Amino acid sequence: MKKLDSATRKVSPSLFPATPGAAAEAPGSRRCPLSDICRGRTTTIKVPRGKTVFVPDQLAEHVFLIHEGVIGGFKVWENGDETLQTVLMTGQICGAEAIVLKDQGKIPIRDYYARTFTPTTMCRMTMTEFEKTIQTDPTLSLKIVKLMAERLHDFKQLLGFSSRGSGEKRLVALLLLMGKRIGAPSGDGVIIIRDRFSHQDLAALTGCNRPTVTRNLLALQARGLIKVERKQIHLLDPTGLEQILR
């Protein structure tokens, strides 16, 4: 577990400039599965890397639909330690679990803090509008359910290796998930993760320490499974990486 520094604790939850409308799609990029859900219902937000999206004990008034980027969710303990709760990426929904508390008659309060690990573009939707969309539009409701199921499946795999797997398996599971969610196929079977992640970032997103991440990155490179070039991670042999997890 990692201790939070004082700067992290003091980050304001209300820090992003917002512009109306749905997030634009970059030319040639994959169409975001959230586009239909966001259209006309949300406010677009662009958040720099390393910023806090929401904090513990904050009233959950919005859900965030991630069009591009990576967000980590962390539980903060009384002694300042933090543990990984979730990893969310392009095409996923952040903060919707608060609906469960509301349905139980409880005040929907965040119980973890969410931080961006890349420049992130997302749409902010009020909880009321999100619930209304689920209740009144069967097509979009089904799409939301599928997206939430995908999120659960992805994180169950990542969390499984984080709780019982080696540092290598945790890192490989994260790299494969990044390749799936934010990677760019190069045409020769290689997947390039173009966003830049420091070794400390990868440590936070796997629940490992930085020396362990560095050692495992070097080992994977030595085996020809990945390559780090200009701070971008190239998954040279995705099938070989998947074999490590079996």
PDB file of C-alpha atoms in Angstrom:
ATOM      1  CA  MET A   1       0.000   0.000   0.000  1.00  0.00           C
ATOM      2  CA  LYS A   2       1.162   3.522  -0.751  1.00  0.00           C
ATOM      3  CA  LYS A   3       0.846   6.552   1.507  1.00  0.00           C
ATOM      4  CA  LEU A   4      -0.850   9.642   0.139  1.00  0.00           C
ATOM      5  CA  ASP A   5       1.210  12.801   0.161  1.00  0.00           C
ATOM      6  CA  SER A   6      -0.254  16.037   1.436  1.00  0.00           C
ATOM      7  CA  ALA A   7      -0.626  17.464  -2.077  1.00  0.00           C
ATOM      8  CA  THR A   8      -2.884  14.586  -3.085  1.00  0.00           C
ATOM      9  CA  ARG A   9      -5.087  15.016  -0.014  1.00  0.00           C
ATOM     10  CA  LYS A  10      -5.653  18.708  -0.739  1.00  0.00           C
ATOM     11  CA  VAL A  11      -6.685  18.441  -4.406  1.00  0.00           C
ATOM     12  CA  SER A  12     -10.030  20.134  -4.998  1.00  0.00           C
ATOM     13  CA  PRO A  13     -12.742  17.953  -6.545  1.00  0.00           C
ATOM     14  CA  SER A  14     -14.057  20.902  -8.590  1.00  0.00           C
ATOM     15  CA  LEU A  15     -11.140  21.627 -10.861  1.00  0.00           C
ATOM     16  CA  PHE A  16     -12.115  21.066 -14.468  1.00  0.00           C
ATOM     17  CA  PRO A  17     -13.215  23.542 -17.105  1.00  0.00           C
ATOM     18  CA  ALA A  18     -16.356  22.229 -18.814  1.00  0.00           C
ATOM     19  CA  THR A  19     -17.880  22.801 -22.236  1.00  0.00           C
ATOM     20  CA  PRO A  20     -21.373  21.705 -23.362  1.00  0.00           C
ATOM     21  CA  GLY A  21     -21.855  18.856 -25.804  1.00  0.00           C
ATOM     22  CA  ALA A  22     -20.558  15.377 -26.417  1.00  0.00           C
ATOM     23  CA  ALA A  23     -16.874  14.574 -26.640  1.00  0.00           C
ATOM     24  CA  ALA A  24     -15.461  14.845 -30.142  1.00  0.00           C
ATOM     25  CA  GLU A  25     -13.949  11.793 -31.755  1.00  0.00           C
ATOM     26  CA  ALA A  26     -10.463  12.149 -33.198  1.00  0.00           C
ATOM     27  CA  PRO A  27     -10.185  11.458 -36.932  1.00  0.00           C
ATOM     28  CA  GLY A  28      -9.375   7.801 -37.523  1.00  0.00           C
ATOM     29  CA  SER A  29     -10.024   6.803 -33.905  1.00  0.00           C
ATOM     30  CA  ARG A  30     -12.312   3.997 -32.812  1.00  0.00           C
ATOM     31  CA  ARG A  31     -15.858   5.164 -32.198  1.00  0.00           C
ATOM     32  CA  CYS A  32     -16.454   5.511 -28.484  1.00  0.00           C
ATOM     33  CA  PRO A  33     -19.234   3.161 -27.306  1.00  0.00           C
ATOM     34  CA  LEU A  34     -20.489   5.927 -25.016  1.00  0.00           C
ATOM     35  CA  SER A  35     -21.278   8.421 -27.796  1.00  0.00           C
ATOM     36  CA  ASP A  36     -24.980   7.517 -28.066  1.00  0.00           C
ATOM     37  CA  ILE A  37     -25.424   7.707 -24.300  1.00  0.00           C
ATOM     38  CA  CYS A  38     -23.772  11.130 -24.041  1.00  0.00           C
ATOM     39  CA  ARG A  39     -25.418  12.850 -26.982  1.00  0.00           C
ATOM     40  CA  GLY A  40     -27.423  15.832 -25.714  1.00  0.00           C
ATOM     41  CA  ARG A  41     -27.354  14.673 -22.096  1.00  0.00           C
ATOM     42  CA  THR A  42     -23.925  15.579 -20.787  1.00  0.00           C
ATOM     43  CA  THR A  43     -21.167  18.146 -20.339  1.00  0.00           C
ATOM     44  CA  THR A  44     -17.754  17.402 -21.823  1.00  0.00           C
ATOM     45  CA  ILE A  45     -14.760  17.655 -19.483  1.00  0.00           C
ATOM     46  CA  LYS A  46     -11.057  17.505 -20.315  1.00  0.00           C
ATOM     47  CA  VAL A  47      -8.938  16.644 -17.282  1.00  0.00           C
ATOM     48  CA  PRO A  48      -5.107  16.722 -17.209  1.00  0.00           C
ATOM     49  CA  ARG A  49      -3.221  13.682 -15.913  1.00  0.00           C
ATOM     50  CA  GLY A  50      -2.682  13.451 -12.173  1.00  0.00           C
ATOM     51  CA  LYS A  51      -5.893  15.262 -11.214  1.00  0.00           C
ATOM     52  CA  THR A  52      -8.617  14.124  -8.848  1.00  0.00           C
ATOM     53  CA  VAL A  53     -12.071  13.456 -10.309  1.00  0.00           C
ATOM     54  CA  PHE A  54     -13.820  12.939  -6.971  1.00  0.00           C
ATOM     55  CA  VAL A  55     -12.848  12.259  -3.370  1.00  0.00           C
ATOM     56  CA  PRO A  56     -14.145  10.126  -0.466  1.00  0.00           C
ATOM     57  CA  ASP A  57     -17.149  11.506   1.460  1.00  0.00           C
ATOM     58  CA  GLN A  58     -18.180  13.654  -1.516  1.00  0.00           C
ATOM     59  CA  LEU A  59     -21.854  13.567  -2.487  1.00  0.00           C
ATOM     60  CA  ALA A  60     -22.192  11.499  -5.681  1.00  0.00           C
ATOM     61  CA  GLU A  61     -24.123  13.858  -7.943  1.00  0.00           C
ATOM     62  CA  HIS A  62     -22.654  12.778 -11.290  1.00  0.00           C
ATOM     63  CA  VAL A  63     -21.440   9.796 -13.265  1.00  0.00           C
ATOM     64  CA  PHE A  64     -18.498  10.166 -15.642  1.00  0.00           C
ATOM     65  CA  LEU A  65     -18.392   8.479 -19.052  1.00  0.00           C
ATOM     66  CA  ILE A  66     -14.792   8.072 -20.193  1.00  0.00           C
ATOM     67  CA  HIS A  67     -14.261   8.791 -23.882  1.00  0.00           C
ATOM     68  CA  GLU A  68     -10.485   8.649 -23.687  1.00  0.00           C
ATOM     69  CA  GLY A  69      -8.095   8.070 -20.811  1.00  0.00           C
ATOM     70  CA  VAL A  70      -7.279   6.038 -17.723  1.00  0.00           C
ATOM     71  CA  ILE A  71      -8.611   6.586 -14.195  1.00  0.00           C
ATOM     72  CA  GLY A  72      -7.548   4.730 -11.056  1.00  0.00           C
ATOM     73  CA  GLY A  73      -9.790   4.422  -8.007  1.00  0.00           C
ATOM     74  CA  PHE A  74      -8.186   4.121  -4.570  1.00  0.00           C
ATOM     75  CA  LYS A  75      -9.435   3.539  -1.042  1.00  0.00           C
ATOM     76  CA  VAL A  76      -7.753   5.777   1.525  1.00  0.00           C
ATOM     77  CA  TRP A  77      -7.296   4.436   5.068  1.00  0.00           C
ATOM     78  CA  GLU A  78      -7.011   6.393   8.314  1.00  0.00           C
ATOM     79  CA  ASN A  79      -3.222   5.997   8.424  1.00  0.00           C
ATOM     80  CA  GLY A  80      -2.863   7.517   4.933  1.00  0.00           C
ATOM     81  CA  ASP A  81      -2.329   4.216   3.121  1.00  0.00           C
ATOM     82  CA  GLU A  82      -4.191   3.621  -0.122  1.00  0.00           C
ATOM     83  CA  THR A  83      -5.257   0.434  -1.880  1.00  0.00           C
ATOM     84  CA  LEU A  84      -6.353  -0.034  -5.482  1.00  0.00           C
ATOM     85  CA  GLN A  85     -10.135  -0.308  -5.897  1.00  0.00           C
ATOM     86  CA  THR A  86     -10.670  -0.074  -9.630  1.00  0.00           C
ATOM     87  CA  VAL A  87      -9.048   0.813 -12.957  1.00  0.00           C
ATOM     88  CA  LEU A  88     -11.258   2.476 -15.566  1.00  0.00           C
ATOM     89  CA  MET A  89     -10.364   3.207 -19.176  1.00  0.00           C
ATOM     90  CA  THR A  90     -11.761   4.421 -22.490  1.00  0.00           C
ATOM     91  CA  GLY A  91     -15.369   3.329 -23.046  1.00  0.00           C
ATOM     92  CA  GLN A  92     -16.165   2.753 -19.368  1.00  0.00           C
ATOM     93  CA  ILE A  93     -18.346   4.487 -16.779  1.00  0.00           C
ATOM     94  CA  CYS A  94     -16.992   5.921 -13.541  1.00  0.00           C
ATOM     95  CA  GLY A  95     -18.983   6.564 -10.373  1.00  0.00           C
ATOM     96  CA  ALA A  96     -22.255   4.810 -11.272  1.00  0.00           C
ATOM     97  CA  GLU A  97     -22.035   2.449  -8.266  1.00  0.00           C
ATOM     98  CA  ALA A  98     -23.523   5.245  -6.125  1.00  0.00           C
ATOM     99  CA  ILE A  99     -26.934   4.395  -7.620  1.00  0.00           C
ATOM    100  CA  VAL A 100     -26.966   1.271  -5.450  1.00  0.00           C
ATOM    101  CA  LEU A 101     -26.744   3.348  -2.276  1.00  0.00           C
ATOM    102  CA  LYS A 102     -29.523   5.629  -3.487  1.00  0.00           C
ATOM    103  CA  ASP A 103     -31.784   2.653  -4.224  1.00  0.00           C
ATOM    104  CA  GLN A 104     -31.126   1.384  -0.684  1.00  0.00           C
ATOM    105  CA  GLY A 105     -32.369   4.680   0.739  1.00  0.00           C
ATOM    106  CA  LYS A 106     -28.866   5.771   1.741  1.00  0.00           C
ATOM    107  CA  ILE A 107     -27.119   9.023   0.911  1.00  0.00           C
ATOM    108  CA  PRO A 108     -24.936   8.341  -2.173  1.00  0.00           C
ATOM    109  CA  ILE A 109     -21.476   9.217  -0.868  1.00  0.00           C
ATOM    110  CA  ARG A 110     -18.198   8.339  -2.612  1.00  0.00           C
ATOM    111  CA  ASP A 111     -16.088   5.870  -0.642  1.00  0.00           C
ATOM    112  CA  TYR A 112     -12.926   6.099  -2.749  1.00  0.00           C
ATOM    113  CA  TYR A 113     -11.064   8.750  -4.681  1.00  0.00           C
ATOM    114  CA  ALA A 114     -10.549   8.682  -8.451  1.00  0.00           C
ATOM    115  CA  ARG A 115      -7.418  10.054 -10.131  1.00  0.00           C
ATOM    116  CA  THR A 116      -6.499  10.441 -13.810  1.00  0.00           C
ATOM    117  CA  PHE A 117      -3.349   8.699 -15.059  1.00  0.00           C
ATOM    118  CA  THR A 118      -3.521  10.171 -18.577  1.00  0.00           C
ATOM    119  CA  PRO A 119      -5.068  13.296 -20.078  1.00  0.00           C
ATOM    120  CA  THR A 120      -8.704  12.248 -19.941  1.00  0.00           C
ATOM    121  CA  THR A 121     -11.764  13.300 -21.917  1.00  0.00           C
ATOM    122  CA  MET A 122     -15.083  12.351 -20.395  1.00  0.00           C
ATOM    123  CA  CYS A 123     -18.698  13.378 -20.225  1.00  0.00           C
ATOM    124  CA  ARG A 124     -20.268  14.335 -16.936  1.00  0.00           C
ATOM    125  CA  MET A 125     -23.920  13.328 -16.510  1.00  0.00           C
ATOM    126  CA  THR A 126     -26.094  14.056 -13.496  1.00  0.00           C
ATOM    127  CA  MET A 127     -27.147  11.006 -11.531  1.00  0.00           C
ATOM    128  CA  THR A 128     -30.777  11.969 -12.175  1.00  0.00           C
ATOM    129  CA  GLU A 129     -30.250  12.076 -15.956  1.00  0.00           C
ATOM    130  CA  PHE A 130     -28.332   8.796 -15.847  1.00  0.00           C
ATOM    131  CA  GLU A 131     -31.198   7.074 -14.001  1.00  0.00           C
ATOM    132  CA  LYS A 132     -33.738   8.618 -16.384  1.00  0.00           C
ATOM    133  CA  THR A 133     -31.806   7.287 -19.385  1.00  0.00           C
ATOM    134  CA  ILE A 134     -31.766   3.784 -17.921  1.00  0.00           C
ATOM    135  CA  GLN A 135     -35.497   3.895 -17.165  1.00  0.00           C
ATOM    136  CA  THR A 136     -36.778   5.410 -20.409  1.00  0.00           C
ATOM    137  CA  ASP A 137     -34.525   4.214 -23.230  1.00  0.00           C
ATOM    138  CA  PRO A 138     -34.320   0.399 -23.467  1.00  0.00           C
ATOM    139  CA  THR A 139     -31.630   0.443 -26.175  1.00  0.00           C
ATOM    140  CA  LEU A 140     -29.280   2.700 -24.245  1.00  0.00           C
ATOM    141  CA  SER A 141     -30.147   0.922 -21.016  1.00  0.00           C
ATOM    142  CA  LEU A 142     -28.990  -2.393 -22.506  1.00  0.00           C
ATOM    143  CA  LYS A 143     -25.795  -0.733 -23.763  1.00  0.00           C
ATOM    144  CA  ILE A 144     -25.088   0.639 -20.270  1.00  0.00           C
ATOM    145  CA  VAL A 145     -25.638  -2.795 -18.713  1.00  0.00           C
ATOM    146  CA  LYS A 146     -23.200  -4.341 -21.201  1.00  0.00           C
ATOM    147  CA  LEU A 147     -20.592  -1.661 -20.470  1.00  0.00           C
ATOM    148  CA  MET A 148     -20.942  -2.199 -16.723  1.00  0.00           C
ATOM    149  CA  ALA A 149     -20.631  -5.966 -17.226  1.00  0.00           C
ATOM    150  CA  GLU A 150     -17.457  -5.433 -19.293  1.00  0.00           C
ATOM    151  CA  ARG A 151     -16.024  -3.247 -16.553  1.00  0.00           C
ATOM    152  CA  LEU A 152     -16.771  -5.908 -13.950  1.00  0.00           C
ATOM    153  CA  HIS A 153     -15.206  -8.641 -16.095  1.00  0.00           C
ATOM    154  CA  ASP A 154     -12.060  -6.597 -16.794  1.00  0.00           C
ATOM    155  CA  PHE A 155     -11.519  -5.627 -13.199  1.00  0.00           C
ATOM    156  CA  LYS A 156     -12.288  -9.078 -11.811  1.00  0.00           C
ATOM    157  CA  GLN A 157      -9.391 -10.369 -13.876  1.00  0.00           C
ATOM    158  CA  LEU A 158      -7.094  -7.539 -12.838  1.00  0.00           C
ATOM    159  CA  LEU A 159      -8.137  -7.755  -9.193  1.00  0.00           C
ATOM    160  CA  GLY A 160      -7.707 -11.529  -9.186  1.00  0.00           C
ATOM    161  CA  PHE A 161      -4.073 -11.238 -10.153  1.00  0.00           C
ATOM    162  CA  SER A 162      -3.573  -8.271  -7.824  1.00  0.00           C
ATOM    163  CA  SER A 163      -4.740 -10.292  -4.817  1.00  0.00           C
ATOM    164  CA  ARG A 164      -3.114 -13.644  -5.520  1.00  0.00           C
ATOM    165  CA  GLY A 165      -0.779 -13.289  -8.492  1.00  0.00           C
ATOM    166  CA  SER A 166       2.895 -12.470  -8.788  1.00  0.00           C
ATOM    167  CA  GLY A 167       4.061  -8.974  -9.592  1.00  0.00           C
ATOM    168  CA  GLU A 168       4.703 -10.135 -13.142  1.00  0.00           C
ATOM    169  CA  LYS A 169       1.143 -11.410 -13.587  1.00  0.00           C
ATOM    170  CA  ARG A 170      -0.307  -8.193 -12.177  1.00  0.00           C
ATOM    171  CA  LEU A 171       1.728  -6.134 -14.635  1.00  0.00           C
ATOM    172  CA  VAL A 172       0.914  -8.372 -17.606  1.00  0.00           C
ATOM    173  CA  ALA A 173      -2.814  -8.304 -16.785  1.00  0.00           C
ATOM    174  CA  LEU A 174      -2.713  -4.489 -16.686  1.00  0.00           C
ATOM    175  CA  LEU A 175      -0.745  -4.199 -19.937  1.00  0.00           C
ATOM    176  CA  LEU A 176      -3.167  -6.505 -21.764  1.00  0.00           C
ATOM    177  CA  LEU A 177      -6.133  -4.522 -20.429  1.00  0.00           C
ATOM    178  CA  MET A 178      -4.497  -1.278 -21.576  1.00  0.00           C
ATOM    179  CA  GLY A 179      -3.841  -2.828 -24.970  1.00  0.00           C
ATOM    180  CA  LYS A 180      -7.508  -3.750 -25.251  1.00  0.00           C
ATOM    181  CA  ARG A 181      -8.876  -0.407 -24.061  1.00  0.00           C
ATOM    182  CA  ILE A 182      -6.406   2.261 -25.161  1.00  0.00           C
ATOM    183  CA  GLY A 183      -3.929   0.434 -27.398  1.00  0.00           C
ATOM    184  CA  ALA A 184      -3.386   1.056 -31.112  1.00  0.00           C
ATOM    185  CA  PRO A 185      -2.809  -2.012 -33.356  1.00  0.00           C
ATOM    186  CA  SER A 186       0.182  -1.436 -35.628  1.00  0.00           C
ATOM    187  CA  GLY A 187      -0.837  -3.931 -38.333  1.00  0.00           C
ATOM    188  CA  ASP A 188       1.813  -6.558 -37.591  1.00  0.00           C
ATOM    189  CA  GLY A 189       0.207  -7.957 -34.466  1.00  0.00           C
ATOM    190  CA  VAL A 190       1.926  -5.420 -32.232  1.00  0.00           C
ATOM    191  CA  ILE A 191      -0.222  -3.231 -29.991  1.00  0.00           C
ATOM    192  CA  ILE A 192       1.177   0.175 -28.997  1.00  0.00           C
ATOM    193  CA  ILE A 193       0.142   1.873 -25.758  1.00  0.00           C
ATOM    194  CA  ARG A 194       0.814   5.452 -26.802  1.00  0.00           C
ATOM    195  CA  ASP A 195      -0.022   7.098 -23.478  1.00  0.00           C
ATOM    196  CA  ARG A 196       3.057   7.495 -21.319  1.00  0.00           C
ATOM    197  CA  PHE A 197       3.063   5.778 -17.943  1.00  0.00           C
ATOM    198  CA  SER A 198       5.888   6.111 -15.448  1.00  0.00           C
ATOM    199  CA  HIS A 199       7.037   3.077 -13.508  1.00  0.00           C
ATOM    200  CA  GLN A 200       5.369   4.669 -10.469  1.00  0.00           C
ATOM    201  CA  ASP A 201       2.074   4.947 -12.390  1.00  0.00           C
ATOM    202  CA  LEU A 202       2.211   1.248 -13.286  1.00  0.00           C
ATOM    203  CA  ALA A 203       3.042   0.427  -9.669  1.00  0.00           C
ATOM    204  CA  ALA A 204      -0.032   2.311  -8.436  1.00  0.00           C
ATOM    205  CA  LEU A 205      -2.285   0.598 -10.996  1.00  0.00           C
ATOM    206  CA  THR A 206      -1.052  -2.898 -10.077  1.00  0.00           C
ATOM    207  CA  GLY A 207      -0.657  -2.538  -6.313  1.00  0.00           C
ATOM    208  CA  CYS A 208       3.086  -3.286  -6.592  1.00  0.00           C
ATOM    209  CA  ASN A 209       6.087  -1.179  -5.655  1.00  0.00           C
ATOM    210  CA  ARG A 210       8.135   0.631  -8.283  1.00  0.00           C
ATOM    211  CA  PRO A 211      11.265  -1.592  -8.142  1.00  0.00           C
ATOM    212  CA  THR A 212       9.085  -4.663  -8.767  1.00  0.00           C
ATOM    213  CA  VAL A 213       7.500  -3.019 -11.820  1.00  0.00           C
ATOM    214  CA  THR A 214      10.904  -1.978 -13.176  1.00  0.00           C
ATOM    215  CA  ARG A 215      12.320  -5.481 -12.726  1.00  0.00           C
ATOM    216  CA  ASN A 216       9.347  -7.109 -14.443  1.00  0.00           C
ATOM    217  CA  LEU A 217       9.344  -4.650 -17.360  1.00  0.00           C
ATOM    218  CA  LEU A 218      13.018  -5.441 -17.980  1.00  0.00           C
ATOM    219  CA  ALA A 219      12.311  -9.194 -17.780  1.00  0.00           C
ATOM    220  CA  LEU A 220       9.428  -8.962 -20.261  1.00  0.00           C
ATOM    221  CA  GLN A 221      11.618  -6.970 -22.641  1.00  0.00           C
ATOM    222  CA  ALA A 222      14.430  -9.514 -22.349  1.00  0.00           C
ATOM    223  CA  ARG A 223      11.974 -12.261 -23.366  1.00  0.00           C
ATOM    224  CA  GLY A 224      10.879 -10.277 -26.437  1.00  0.00           C
ATOM    225  CA  LEU A 225       7.304  -9.878 -25.234  1.00  0.00           C
ATOM    226  CA  ILE A 226       7.288  -6.077 -24.952  1.00  0.00           C
ATOM    227  CA  LYS A 227       9.412  -3.113 -25.945  1.00  0.00           C
ATOM    228  CA  VAL A 228       9.536   0.320 -24.324  1.00  0.00           C
ATOM    229  CA  GLU A 229      10.402   2.947 -26.915  1.00  0.00           C
ATOM    230  CA  ARG A 230      10.173   6.700 -26.377  1.00  0.00           C
ATOM    231  CA  LYS A 231       8.229   5.981 -23.170  1.00  0.00           C
ATOM    232  CA  GLN A 232       5.566   4.107 -25.157  1.00  0.00           C
ATOM    233  CA  ILE A 233       4.953   0.439 -24.390  1.00  0.00           C
ATOM    234  CA  HIS A 234       4.789  -1.903 -27.390  1.00  0.00           C
ATOM    235  CA  LEU A 235       3.104  -5.259 -26.793  1.00  0.00           C
ATOM    236  CA  LEU A 236       5.166  -7.303 -29.256  1.00  0.00           C
ATOM    237  CA  ASP A 237       3.580 -10.674 -28.488  1.00  0.00           C
ATOM    238  CA  PRO A 238       0.102 -10.361 -26.939  1.00  0.00           C
ATOM    239  CA  THR A 239      -0.445 -14.122 -27.201  1.00  0.00           C
ATOM    240  CA  GLY A 240       2.790 -14.774 -25.329  1.00  0.00           C
ATOM    241  CA  LEU A 241       1.714 -12.327 -22.626  1.00  0.00           C
ATOM    242  CA  GLU A 242      -1.633 -14.103 -22.288  1.00  0.00           C
ATOM    243  CA  GLN A 243       0.227 -17.392 -21.738  1.00  0.00           C
ATOM    244  CA  ILE A 244       1.797 -15.911 -18.587  1.00  0.00           C
ATOM    245  CA  LEU A 245      -1.658 -15.528 -17.052  1.00  0.00           C
ATOM    246  CA  ARG A 246      -2.688 -19.154 -17.591  1.00  0.00           C
TER     247      ARG A 246
END
